[in-house]
Amino acid sequence: MKRHAFKFTPENIRKIEYILPKIKYSSYIGNVIKWLENFETAEIELAIDFLMFFEYIPLNELQSRLEEQISNANSNIPREHLILLIPFTSYPKSNDIIAYLISKLRSYSHMQASGRMDITRDFESYKYSKKTSLLFIDDFIGTGDSFLKSYRNRKIGQFIGNNDELINNDIYLLAAIIMNKGSEYLKYKIPELVIFAEKRFNCFCTQNSPFLISQGAKKMKALALKYGTGLRVLRRGEQDIYYPLGYGNCEALISFDYGPPNNTLPIFWSSASSWHPIFPRIADDKIAQSSAIKKSVAFYIGIMKMLGLSLYTDYNVLISGATYKYDSRLDHSLVTVMFLLNKKYNEIIICQILGITIKELTAIYQYGKQRRLLDSKNTLTLSGSSFISELINKAKKQKFRSKAIRNFERNNLIYVPNSFKGVV
């Protein structure tokens, strides 16, 4: 339902321009505007903040994340075992896509050829010829209910115990992402379960909310409840089921190319009650060049602007007699991570804020170590702390000067975009 008419001012268009790289250009400007028009005018800034923290995962990135977890599983499961991958929910669930993506990995092909790994849906009828570890797979795990239901209905624990080729107390679960709530629940219910997945916290949790950085967690939760209360999440028979914070109150901020899980806040995907979704739960054609986008300047400029780090020019920072250069073309990702480390955010929250994986964060850490701004424990060195403090001061001065200049500018400006179709 349209609650206001979007004003096409240079400032408003610029805000959307900052959003697009963060959501991997998965939505057109017009669609973003229609989604923003669901809200009242005074709520637009909060709605934009929601998008800045949203984690959109295209197929090629999903495949990359799965490969990362496959590698983790390969390293942690005994080398003499066959790893049997099992999509654990019924067709046509998204894990059919997961099984397909994994089967097309070069690493999987090598491991399958060497007898290290295989895929089956019917593990009960599979012909076991060597010691085997079962690895159940999915794209996303929210509450953990789906896996627990499958585990009990298919009597997986009993099946393992009755099969000599299966290792007792060895059961594995792999996903691109698992919510912390679901991870803790499954480990409590199935103590022998080992999970390979990137972890994400409920977006409004008290200690680990990514919104704490913008100091708007309470207001944003109130906004999600205000509109999410009237948005249907699923139907059971003739009954509409509502979860304003996502199914199972998971408070997820995640979508894949083929749509978000219903654990994601419904304000992003529900089309009930004349609500215009920005990420409908239907597969659309998307721009999926996520790896390049997440390494681009445009991706981090929007995040840095949100953090108050408006650093658009090069700087030389003098620290203890040594000169450290900030390169505005190369150092956006490192400075953004250093800023968050300086705020004492842990790795999981940093990944959640930026929408990157641990592997991608590790690459940024490595660059920071080469610059001697991070130490072996991935914390700020003394030089790193001084460097980020000086950059923050310079950003504040630059922001003050730009405001002063704008006070004397005329309003009849021609809008020129900072980027077009991802090109800066």
Coordinates of C-alpha atoms in Angstrom, one line a residue:
M1 CA 0.0 0.0 0.0
K2 CA 1.4 3.3 -1.1
R3 CA 1.7 5.7 2.0
H4 CA 3.7 8.5 0.4
A5 CA 4.9 9.7 -3.0
F6 CA 8.7 9.4 -3.3
K7 CA 10.4 12.7 -4.0
F8 CA 13.0 12.5 -6.8
T9 CA 15.5 14.9 -5.3
P10 CA 19.3 14.4 -5.9
E11 CA 19.7 13.6 -2.2
N12 CA 17.1 10.8 -2.3
I13 CA 18.3 9.3 -5.5
R14 CA 21.8 9.3 -4.1
K15 CA 20.7 7.4 -1.1
I16 CA 19.2 4.7 -3.4
E17 CA 22.4 4.7 -5.4
Y18 CA 24.3 3.8 -2.2
I19 CA 21.9 0.9 -1.5
L20 CA 22.1 -0.8 -4.9
P21 CA 25.7 -2.2 -4.6
K22 CA 24.9 -3.6 -1.1
I23 CA 21.9 -5.6 -2.5
K24 CA 24.0 -6.7 -5.5
Y25 CA 21.9 -4.7 -8.0
S26 CA 19.2 -7.3 -7.4
S27 CA 16.4 -4.7 -7.7
Y28 CA 15.8 -1.8 -10.0
I29 CA 15.6 1.7 -8.7
G30 CA 11.9 1.8 -9.5
N31 CA 11.3 -1.3 -7.4
V32 CA 13.3 0.1 -4.5
I33 CA 11.2 3.3 -4.7
K34 CA 7.9 1.3 -4.7
W35 CA 9.1 -0.6 -1.6
L36 CA 10.0 2.6 0.2
E37 CA 6.6 4.0 -0.6
N38 CA 5.1 1.3 1.6
F39 CA 6.3 3.4 4.5
E40 CA 5.5 6.8 5.8
T41 CA 7.8 9.7 4.8
A42 CA 9.3 9.9 8.3
E43 CA 10.2 6.2 8.2
I44 CA 12.2 6.3 5.0
E45 CA 15.6 6.6 6.7
L46 CA 14.9 3.5 8.8
A47 CA 13.7 1.6 5.8
I48 CA 17.0 2.5 3.9
D49 CA 19.0 1.3 7.0
F50 CA 17.2 -2.0 6.7
L51 CA 18.5 -2.4 3.1
M52 CA 22.0 -1.4 4.1
F53 CA 22.2 -4.3 6.4
F54 CA 20.4 -6.8 4.1
E55 CA 22.3 -9.8 2.9
Y56 CA 21.5 -10.7 -0.7
I57 CA 23.2 -13.8 -2.0
P58 CA 23.1 -14.5 -5.8
L59 CA 23.6 -18.0 -7.2
N60 CA 27.3 -17.7 -8.0
E61 CA 28.0 -16.4 -4.5
L62 CA 25.8 -19.1 -3.0
Q63 CA 27.9 -21.7 -4.9
S64 CA 31.1 -20.1 -3.6
R65 CA 29.8 -20.2 0.0
L66 CA 28.8 -23.8 -0.3
E67 CA 32.3 -24.6 -1.7
E68 CA 33.8 -23.0 1.3
Q69 CA 31.7 -25.2 3.6
I70 CA 32.4 -28.3 1.6
S71 CA 36.1 -27.5 2.0
N72 CA 35.6 -27.2 5.8
A73 CA 33.8 -30.5 5.9
N74 CA 36.5 -32.2 3.9
S75 CA 39.1 -30.9 6.3
N76 CA 37.3 -32.0 9.5
I77 CA 35.8 -35.4 8.5
P78 CA 38.2 -38.3 8.7
R79 CA 40.1 -38.8 5.4
E80 CA 39.3 -42.5 5.2
H81 CA 35.5 -41.9 5.3
L82 CA 33.2 -41.4 2.3
I83 CA 31.2 -38.1 2.8
L84 CA 27.7 -38.7 1.6
L85 CA 25.8 -35.5 0.9
I86 CA 22.0 -35.7 1.5
P87 CA 19.4 -33.0 0.7
F88 CA 17.1 -33.6 3.7
T89 CA 13.8 -32.0 2.8
S90 CA 11.2 -33.0 0.2
Y91 CA 11.1 -31.8 -3.4
P92 CA 10.6 -29.0 -4.6
K93 CA 12.6 -27.4 -1.8
S94 CA 15.6 -25.1 -2.4
N95 CA 18.1 -27.8 -1.4
D96 CA 17.5 -29.3 -4.9
I97 CA 19.2 -26.2 -6.1
I98 CA 21.9 -26.7 -3.5
A99 CA 22.5 -30.3 -4.6
Y100 CA 22.8 -29.1 -8.2
L101 CA 25.2 -26.3 -7.3
I102 CA 27.4 -28.6 -5.3
S103 CA 27.5 -31.2 -8.0
K104 CA 28.8 -28.6 -10.4
L105 CA 31.7 -27.7 -8.2
R106 CA 35.1 -28.7 -9.6
S107 CA 36.2 -29.7 -6.1
Y108 CA 33.2 -32.0 -5.7
S109 CA 33.9 -33.6 -9.1
H110 CA 37.5 -34.4 -7.9
M111 CA 36.3 -35.8 -4.6
Q112 CA 33.6 -37.9 -6.2
A113 CA 36.1 -39.3 -8.7
S114 CA 38.5 -40.2 -5.8
G115 CA 35.7 -41.9 -3.8
R116 CA 35.8 -39.2 -1.1
M117 CA 32.3 -37.7 -1.7
D118 CA 28.9 -38.6 -3.2
I119 CA 25.3 -37.3 -3.3
T120 CA 22.1 -39.2 -2.7
R121 CA 18.5 -38.3 -1.7
D122 CA 17.7 -41.8 -0.6
F123 CA 20.4 -42.6 2.0
E124 CA 18.3 -45.5 3.4
S125 CA 18.7 -47.4 0.1
Y126 CA 22.3 -46.3 -0.6
K127 CA 24.8 -49.2 -1.0
Y128 CA 27.5 -48.5 1.6
S129 CA 30.8 -50.1 0.8
K130 CA 33.1 -48.2 3.2
K131 CA 33.1 -46.2 6.3
T132 CA 30.7 -43.3 5.7
S133 CA 29.8 -40.0 7.3
L134 CA 26.4 -38.5 6.5
L135 CA 26.4 -34.8 5.6
F136 CA 22.9 -33.3 5.3
I137 CA 22.7 -30.2 3.2
D138 CA 20.5 -27.1 2.7
D139 CA 20.9 -23.5 1.7
F140 CA 19.6 -21.8 4.9
I141 CA 18.6 -23.1 8.4
G142 CA 16.4 -20.8 10.5
T143 CA 14.8 -22.4 13.5
G144 CA 16.2 -25.8 12.9
D145 CA 12.7 -27.3 13.0
S146 CA 12.8 -28.7 9.4
F147 CA 16.0 -30.7 10.0
L148 CA 14.9 -31.9 13.4
K149 CA 11.6 -33.1 11.9
S150 CA 13.4 -34.9 9.1
Y151 CA 15.9 -36.4 11.6
R152 CA 13.1 -37.8 13.7
N153 CA 10.7 -38.9 10.9
R154 CA 13.4 -40.7 9.0
K155 CA 14.9 -42.1 12.2
I156 CA 18.3 -41.0 11.2
G157 CA 19.9 -41.7 14.6
Q158 CA 18.5 -45.2 14.6
F159 CA 19.6 -45.9 11.0
I160 CA 23.2 -44.8 11.8
G161 CA 23.3 -47.1 14.9
N162 CA 22.1 -50.1 12.9
N163 CA 24.5 -49.7 10.0
D164 CA 28.1 -51.0 10.5
E165 CA 29.5 -48.8 7.8
L166 CA 28.2 -45.6 9.4
I167 CA 30.2 -44.2 12.3
N168 CA 28.3 -43.9 15.6
N169 CA 27.9 -40.4 16.9
D170 CA 29.0 -38.9 13.6
I171 CA 26.4 -36.8 11.9
Y172 CA 27.0 -33.6 10.0
L173 CA 24.9 -30.7 8.7
L174 CA 26.0 -28.2 6.0
A175 CA 24.4 -24.9 5.0
A176 CA 25.4 -21.6 3.5
I177 CA 23.9 -19.8 6.5
I178 CA 22.4 -20.9 9.8
M179 CA 20.7 -18.6 12.3
N180 CA 22.4 -18.7 15.8
K181 CA 19.0 -19.6 17.3
G182 CA 18.7 -22.7 15.0
S183 CA 22.3 -23.7 15.6
E184 CA 21.9 -23.7 19.4
Y185 CA 18.5 -25.5 19.2
L186 CA 19.9 -28.3 17.0
K187 CA 23.0 -28.8 19.1
Y188 CA 20.8 -29.1 22.2
K189 CA 18.4 -31.6 20.5
I190 CA 21.2 -33.5 18.7
P191 CA 24.4 -33.2 20.8
E192 CA 26.4 -35.3 18.3
L193 CA 25.6 -33.0 15.4
V194 CA 28.5 -31.0 13.8
I195 CA 27.5 -28.0 11.7
F196 CA 29.3 -26.4 8.8
A197 CA 27.7 -23.0 8.1
E198 CA 28.2 -19.3 8.4
K199 CA 26.3 -18.1 11.5
R200 CA 24.0 -15.1 11.7
F201 CA 22.3 -13.6 14.7
N202 CA 18.7 -12.4 15.0
C203 CA 18.9 -8.9 13.7
F204 CA 17.2 -7.4 16.8
C205 CA 19.1 -9.4 19.4
T206 CA 20.3 -7.3 22.4
Q207 CA 24.0 -7.9 22.2
N208 CA 24.8 -8.8 18.6
S209 CA 22.3 -6.9 16.5
P210 CA 24.0 -5.3 13.4
F211 CA 21.6 -2.3 13.9
L212 CA 23.5 -1.4 17.1
I213 CA 26.0 0.4 14.9
S214 CA 23.3 2.8 13.7
Q215 CA 21.8 3.1 17.2
G216 CA 18.4 2.4 15.7
A217 CA 17.7 -1.1 16.7
K218 CA 14.6 -0.3 18.8
K219 CA 13.1 2.0 16.2
M220 CA 13.7 -0.5 13.4
K221 CA 12.2 -3.4 15.4
A222 CA 9.1 -1.2 16.1
L223 CA 8.9 -0.5 12.3
A224 CA 9.2 -4.2 11.5
L225 CA 6.4 -5.0 14.0
K226 CA 4.2 -2.1 12.8
Y227 CA 3.9 -3.4 9.3
G228 CA 4.9 -7.0 9.6
T229 CA 2.0 -7.7 11.9
G230 CA -0.4 -7.5 9.0
L231 CA 1.7 -9.5 6.5
R232 CA 0.9 -13.2 6.2
V233 CA 4.0 -15.5 6.4
L234 CA 2.2 -18.8 5.5
R235 CA -1.1 -20.6 5.3
R236 CA -2.1 -23.7 7.2
G237 CA -5.3 -25.0 5.6
E238 CA -7.6 -22.0 5.7
Q239 CA -5.7 -20.2 8.4
D240 CA -3.3 -17.3 7.8
I241 CA -0.2 -17.5 10.0
Y242 CA 1.6 -14.3 10.9
Y243 CA 5.2 -13.8 12.1
P244 CA 6.1 -10.1 11.9
L245 CA 9.7 -10.9 12.7
G246 CA 9.9 -13.9 10.2
Y247 CA 8.9 -17.5 10.7
G248 CA 9.9 -18.7 14.2
N249 CA 10.8 -15.1 15.1
C250 CA 14.2 -15.7 13.4
E251 CA 14.6 -12.0 12.4
A252 CA 16.6 -12.9 9.4
L253 CA 17.8 -10.4 6.8
I254 CA 18.7 -12.8 4.0
S255 CA 17.6 -13.5 0.4
F256 CA 18.9 -15.7 -2.4
D257 CA 18.4 -15.3 -6.1
Y258 CA 15.4 -17.6 -6.0
G259 CA 13.8 -15.7 -3.0
P260 CA 14.2 -15.2 0.7
P261 CA 13.4 -17.9 3.3
N262 CA 10.2 -17.2 5.2
N263 CA 12.4 -16.6 8.3
T264 CA 13.3 -13.3 6.8
L265 CA 11.3 -10.2 7.9
P266 CA 8.1 -10.3 5.9
I267 CA 8.4 -6.5 5.1
F268 CA 10.9 -7.5 2.5
W269 CA 9.1 -10.3 0.7
S270 CA 5.4 -10.5 1.6
S271 CA 2.9 -9.4 -1.0
A272 CA -0.1 -9.7 1.4
S273 CA -2.4 -6.7 2.2
S274 CA -1.3 -4.8 -0.9
W275 CA 2.3 -4.6 0.3
H276 CA 4.9 -4.2 -2.4
P277 CA 7.8 -6.6 -1.7
I278 CA 11.4 -5.7 -2.7
F279 CA 12.5 -9.4 -2.7
P280 CA 9.5 -11.5 -3.6
R281 CA 9.7 -15.2 -2.9
I282 CA 9.7 -15.9 -6.6
A283 CA 12.8 -16.4 -8.8
D284 CA 13.5 -13.4 -11.0
D285 CA 16.3 -12.5 -13.3
K286 CA 19.0 -10.9 -11.2
I287 CA 22.4 -9.4 -11.7
A288 CA 24.7 -11.9 -10.0
Q289 CA 28.2 -10.5 -10.2
S290 CA 28.5 -10.4 -6.5
S291 CA 32.2 -11.2 -6.0
A292 CA 33.2 -8.2 -8.2
I293 CA 30.6 -6.0 -6.5
K294 CA 31.8 -6.8 -3.0
K295 CA 35.3 -5.8 -4.0
S296 CA 34.3 -2.6 -5.7
V297 CA 34.6 0.9 -4.3
A298 CA 30.8 1.4 -4.8
F299 CA 29.9 -1.4 -2.4
Y300 CA 31.8 0.1 0.5
I301 CA 31.1 3.8 -0.2
G302 CA 27.5 3.3 0.9
I303 CA 28.5 1.5 4.0
M304 CA 31.2 4.1 4.9
K305 CA 28.7 6.9 4.4
M306 CA 26.3 5.2 6.8
L307 CA 29.2 4.9 9.3
G308 CA 30.1 8.5 8.9
L309 CA 33.3 7.8 7.1
S310 CA 33.0 10.1 4.0
L311 CA 36.5 9.6 2.7
Y312 CA 36.6 10.3 -1.0
T313 CA 40.2 11.6 -1.4
D314 CA 43.6 10.1 -0.6
Y315 CA 45.3 11.0 2.7
N316 CA 48.7 10.6 4.2
V317 CA 48.6 9.9 7.9
L318 CA 51.8 10.4 9.9
I319 CA 52.1 7.9 12.8
S320 CA 55.3 7.7 14.9
G321 CA 57.4 9.2 12.2
A322 CA 56.1 6.8 9.5
T323 CA 53.6 7.8 6.8
Y324 CA 50.6 5.6 6.2
K325 CA 48.6 6.3 3.0
Y326 CA 44.9 5.9 2.7
D327 CA 44.1 5.2 -1.0
S328 CA 40.5 6.1 -1.7
R329 CA 40.4 3.6 -4.6
L330 CA 41.8 0.6 -2.8
D331 CA 41.3 0.9 1.0
H332 CA 37.5 1.1 1.5
S333 CA 37.0 -2.5 2.6
L334 CA 40.0 -2.4 5.0
V335 CA 39.0 0.9 6.6
T336 CA 35.4 -0.2 7.0
V337 CA 36.5 -3.4 8.8
M338 CA 39.0 -1.5 10.9
F339 CA 36.3 0.9 11.9
L340 CA 34.1 -2.0 13.1
L341 CA 37.0 -3.7 14.9
N342 CA 37.7 -0.5 16.6
K343 CA 34.0 -0.6 17.8
K344 CA 34.7 -4.1 19.2
Y345 CA 32.4 -6.0 16.8
N346 CA 33.2 -9.7 16.4
E347 CA 33.8 -11.5 13.1
I348 CA 30.2 -12.8 12.8
I349 CA 28.7 -9.4 13.3
I350 CA 31.2 -7.8 10.9
C351 CA 30.2 -10.4 8.2
Q352 CA 26.5 -9.8 8.9
I353 CA 26.9 -6.0 8.6
L354 CA 28.9 -6.2 5.4
G355 CA 27.2 -9.2 3.9
I356 CA 30.5 -11.0 3.4
T357 CA 31.8 -14.5 4.3
I358 CA 34.5 -15.4 6.8
K359 CA 36.8 -16.2 3.9
E360 CA 36.2 -12.8 2.3
L361 CA 36.9 -11.1 5.7
T362 CA 40.1 -13.2 6.1
A363 CA 41.3 -11.7 2.8
I364 CA 40.7 -8.2 4.1
Y365 CA 42.5 -9.1 7.3
Q366 CA 45.5 -10.3 5.3
Y367 CA 45.7 -7.0 3.5
G368 CA 45.6 -5.2 6.8
K369 CA 48.4 -7.3 8.1
Q370 CA 50.5 -6.5 5.0
R371 CA 49.9 -2.8 5.8
R372 CA 50.9 -3.5 9.4
L373 CA 47.6 -2.1 10.6
L374 CA 46.4 -5.5 12.0
D375 CA 48.3 -8.0 14.0
S376 CA 48.3 -11.8 13.9
K377 CA 45.1 -12.0 16.0
N378 CA 43.3 -9.7 13.5
T379 CA 43.1 -6.9 16.0
L380 CA 44.2 -3.3 15.4
T381 CA 47.9 -2.6 16.0
L382 CA 48.9 0.6 17.7
S383 CA 49.5 2.1 14.3
G384 CA 46.2 0.7 13.1
S385 CA 44.3 2.4 16.0
S386 CA 46.1 5.7 15.3
F387 CA 45.4 5.4 11.6
I388 CA 41.7 4.8 12.0
S389 CA 41.3 7.5 14.6
E390 CA 43.1 10.0 12.3
L391 CA 40.9 9.0 9.4
I392 CA 37.7 9.4 11.5
N393 CA 38.9 12.9 12.4
K394 CA 39.6 13.8 8.8
A395 CA 36.2 12.4 7.8
K396 CA 34.4 14.6 10.3
K397 CA 36.3 17.7 9.0
Q398 CA 35.4 16.8 5.4
K399 CA 31.8 16.3 6.4
F400 CA 31.7 19.7 8.1
R401 CA 33.3 21.4 5.1
S402 CA 30.9 19.8 2.6
K403 CA 27.9 20.9 4.7
A404 CA 29.2 24.4 4.8
I405 CA 29.7 24.5 1.1
R406 CA 26.2 23.1 0.4
N407 CA 24.7 26.0 2.5
F408 CA 25.9 28.3 -0.3
E409 CA 24.9 26.2 -3.3
R410 CA 21.8 26.9 -5.4
N411 CA 19.1 24.2 -5.5
N412 CA 18.8 24.0 -9.3
L413 CA 21.5 21.4 -9.7
I414 CA 21.8 18.8 -12.4
Y415 CA 21.9 15.3 -10.9
V416 CA 24.9 13.2 -12.1
P417 CA 25.1 9.7 -10.7
N418 CA 28.2 8.5 -8.9
S419 CA 27.8 5.1 -10.6
F420 CA 25.8 3.6 -13.4
K421 CA 25.0 -0.1 -13.6
G422 CA 27.7 -0.8 -11.1
V423 CA 30.4 1.2 -12.9
V424 CA 31.9 4.0 -10.7

